[in-house]
Amino acid sequence: AGHVYTLEQSIQNDSILYCGTATAGVWKSINKGENWILVTSDELINSVVALEINPQNDNVVYFGASNKLYKTTDGGINWNTIGDVTFNNEDHYIADLRINPNDSSVFFVCSDKGFFRSTDGGNNFTEILDGDFQEIEFNPTNSNIIYTIKQIGDATQFFKSIDGGLSFTQIITGWPIPATGDEQKR
């Protein structure tokens, strides 16, 4: 028995699925989930909660585990850790990954060390925001609009980018704001 933390389906071929598990690595199905193959048996990894399939090439898949970011370009046969020295010097818990649906070289990572952006498929990263980030979503009709969630203790903050993830603004209206001062004591 194993817990599945993330499941992604190829946009190019709906028969191809990948899932990340609590203790058993990354698994792949090529027949819509009827059968599964462990594709990380040669990797020493712990739980996989973040996984992303390249929307233009389903042989390119990323996942975060064991404080590293992994990539395959051959459908899971071989995996390599990626990221520049500065990115890899952080002890990341990677919570979410997203590839720009219109430009697969633009890649985003949410980790407990920040919100990161790559323009070369994950070889190099720029930290856009500092903090513990949990999720990334693209606006379904405009990939320049990106949303992310930052965790601060038991509270969360909602951020929006309108420039493809180069900068973000915290959205305060329409989002619960944590209580401060006397309100926290109630």
Coordinates of C-alpha atoms in Angstrom, one line a residue:
A1 CA 0.0 0.0 0.0
G2 CA 1.2 3.5 -0.7
H3 CA 0.0 7.0 -0.6
V4 CA -0.2 8.9 -3.9
Y5 CA 0.6 12.6 -3.4
T6 CA 0.5 13.8 -7.0
L7 CA -0.9 12.5 -10.3
E8 CA -0.3 14.1 -13.7
Q9 CA -1.6 13.1 -17.1
S10 CA 0.2 13.9 -20.4
I11 CA -1.5 16.6 -22.5
Q12 CA -0.1 15.0 -25.7
N13 CA -1.1 11.4 -24.9
D14 CA -3.9 10.8 -22.4
S15 CA -2.7 7.2 -21.9
I16 CA 0.5 8.4 -20.1
L17 CA 0.3 9.1 -16.4
Y18 CA 2.9 9.7 -13.7
C19 CA 2.3 9.7 -10.0
G20 CA 4.5 10.6 -7.0
T21 CA 4.1 8.6 -3.8
A22 CA 4.8 8.9 -0.1
T23 CA 7.6 6.3 0.1
A24 CA 7.8 4.5 -3.2
G25 CA 9.1 7.1 -5.7
V26 CA 7.6 8.0 -9.1
W27 CA 5.5 5.6 -11.1
K28 CA 4.5 5.7 -14.8
S29 CA 1.5 4.2 -16.7
I30 CA 1.3 4.0 -20.4
N31 CA -2.2 2.5 -20.5
K32 CA -4.4 5.1 -18.6
G33 CA -3.5 3.7 -15.2
E34 CA -4.2 0.0 -15.8
N35 CA -0.6 -0.9 -15.1
W36 CA 2.2 1.0 -13.4
I37 CA 6.0 0.8 -13.6
L38 CA 8.4 2.2 -11.0
V39 CA 10.6 4.6 -12.9
T40 CA 12.8 5.8 -10.0
S41 CA 14.0 2.4 -8.7
D42 CA 17.6 3.6 -9.1
E43 CA 17.1 6.8 -7.2
L44 CA 17.4 7.2 -3.4
I45 CA 14.5 9.5 -2.8
N46 CA 11.8 10.1 -0.2
S47 CA 8.2 11.3 -0.8
V48 CA 7.3 13.0 -4.1
V49 CA 4.6 15.6 -3.7
A50 CA 5.4 17.7 -6.8
L51 CA 5.6 16.4 -10.4
E52 CA 5.2 18.0 -13.8
I53 CA 5.0 16.7 -17.4
N54 CA 6.3 19.0 -20.1
P55 CA 3.2 19.9 -22.1
Q56 CA 5.1 19.9 -25.4
N57 CA 7.1 16.7 -24.8
D58 CA 5.8 14.0 -22.4
N59 CA 9.2 12.4 -22.3
V60 CA 10.4 15.4 -20.2
V61 CA 9.2 15.1 -16.6
Y62 CA 10.2 16.8 -13.4
F63 CA 9.8 15.9 -9.8
G64 CA 10.9 17.2 -6.5
A65 CA 12.2 14.9 -3.7
S66 CA 14.9 14.5 -1.1
N67 CA 15.5 18.3 -1.3
K68 CA 16.4 18.2 -5.0
L69 CA 14.8 18.7 -8.3
Y70 CA 14.9 15.8 -10.8
K71 CA 14.4 15.7 -14.6
T72 CA 14.1 13.0 -17.2
T73 CA 14.2 13.6 -21.0
D74 CA 13.6 9.9 -21.9
G75 CA 10.3 9.1 -20.3
G76 CA 11.7 8.1 -16.9
I77 CA 14.4 5.7 -18.0
N78 CA 17.2 8.1 -16.6
W79 CA 16.9 10.9 -14.1
N80 CA 19.3 13.8 -13.3
T81 CA 19.3 16.4 -10.6
I82 CA 19.0 19.9 -12.1
G83 CA 19.3 23.5 -11.0
D84 CA 22.2 25.8 -10.5
V85 CA 24.6 25.8 -7.6
T86 CA 22.8 28.5 -5.6
F87 CA 19.4 26.8 -6.0
N88 CA 20.9 23.4 -5.1
N89 CA 22.7 24.8 -2.0
E90 CA 19.3 25.3 -0.4
D91 CA 17.7 22.4 1.4
H92 CA 14.3 22.6 -0.5
Y93 CA 11.1 21.0 0.3
I94 CA 9.5 21.3 -3.1
A95 CA 5.7 21.6 -2.9
D96 CA 4.8 22.4 -6.5
L97 CA 6.1 22.6 -10.0
R98 CA 4.7 24.2 -13.2
I99 CA 5.8 24.6 -16.8
N100 CA 4.5 27.5 -18.8
P101 CA 2.0 25.9 -21.1
N102 CA 3.1 28.1 -24.0
D103 CA 6.9 28.0 -23.4
S104 CA 8.3 24.9 -21.9
S105 CA 11.7 26.5 -21.2
V106 CA 9.9 28.7 -18.5
F107 CA 9.6 26.6 -15.4
F108 CA 8.4 27.5 -11.8
V109 CA 9.1 25.9 -8.4
C110 CA 7.4 26.5 -5.1
S111 CA 9.5 25.4 -2.2
D112 CA 9.8 26.2 1.5
K113 CA 12.8 28.4 0.5
G114 CA 10.9 30.6 -2.0
F115 CA 9.2 30.9 -5.4
F116 CA 11.7 30.3 -8.2
R117 CA 11.6 30.9 -12.0
S118 CA 13.8 29.3 -14.7
T119 CA 13.9 30.3 -18.3
D120 CA 16.1 27.4 -19.4
G121 CA 14.1 24.4 -18.4
G122 CA 15.4 24.2 -14.9
N123 CA 19.1 24.5 -15.3
N124 CA 19.2 28.0 -13.6
F125 CA 16.8 29.6 -11.3
T126 CA 16.0 33.1 -10.1
E127 CA 14.3 33.6 -6.7
I128 CA 11.3 35.8 -7.3
L129 CA 9.8 35.7 -3.8
D130 CA 11.2 34.5 -0.4
G131 CA 9.2 32.3 1.9
D132 CA 7.3 29.0 2.1
F133 CA 5.3 28.7 -1.1
Q134 CA 2.8 25.9 -1.6
E135 CA 1.1 26.0 -5.0
I136 CA 1.3 27.5 -8.5
E137 CA -1.5 27.8 -11.0
F138 CA -1.7 29.5 -14.4
N139 CA -4.8 31.4 -15.5
P140 CA -6.4 29.0 -18.1
T141 CA -6.7 31.7 -20.8
N142 CA -3.6 33.8 -20.2
S143 CA -0.3 32.2 -19.2
N144 CA 1.2 35.6 -18.2
I145 CA -1.2 35.5 -15.2
I146 CA 0.1 33.2 -12.5
Y147 CA -1.2 32.6 -9.0
T148 CA 0.7 31.3 -5.9
I149 CA 0.1 30.7 -2.3
K150 CA 2.6 31.5 0.5
Q151 CA 2.3 29.9 3.9
I152 CA 3.1 31.9 7.0
G153 CA 2.6 29.8 10.1
D154 CA -1.1 28.7 10.1
A155 CA -2.1 31.5 7.6
T156 CA -1.7 31.8 3.9
Q157 CA -1.2 34.7 1.5
F158 CA -2.4 34.9 -2.1
F159 CA -0.2 36.4 -4.8
K160 CA -0.8 37.2 -8.5
S161 CA 1.5 37.9 -11.3
I162 CA 0.4 39.6 -14.6
D163 CA 3.9 39.6 -16.2
G164 CA 4.6 35.9 -16.6
G165 CA 6.0 35.4 -13.1
L166 CA 8.6 38.2 -13.1
S167 CA 6.9 40.0 -10.2
F168 CA 3.9 39.4 -7.9
T169 CA 1.4 41.4 -6.0
Q170 CA -0.2 40.2 -2.8
I171 CA -4.0 40.1 -3.3
I172 CA -5.7 41.2 -0.1
T173 CA -9.4 41.7 -1.1
G174 CA -11.5 38.6 -1.5
W175 CA -8.9 36.5 0.5
P176 CA -9.0 35.8 4.2
I177 CA -6.5 37.9 6.1
P178 CA -5.1 36.5 9.4
A179 CA -6.1 38.2 12.5
T180 CA -3.6 40.5 14.3
G181 CA -3.2 41.8 17.9
D182 CA -6.3 41.4 20.1
E183 CA -8.2 39.6 17.3
Q184 CA -5.8 36.6 17.6
K185 CA -6.6 36.2 21.3
R186 CA -10.3 35.7 20.6

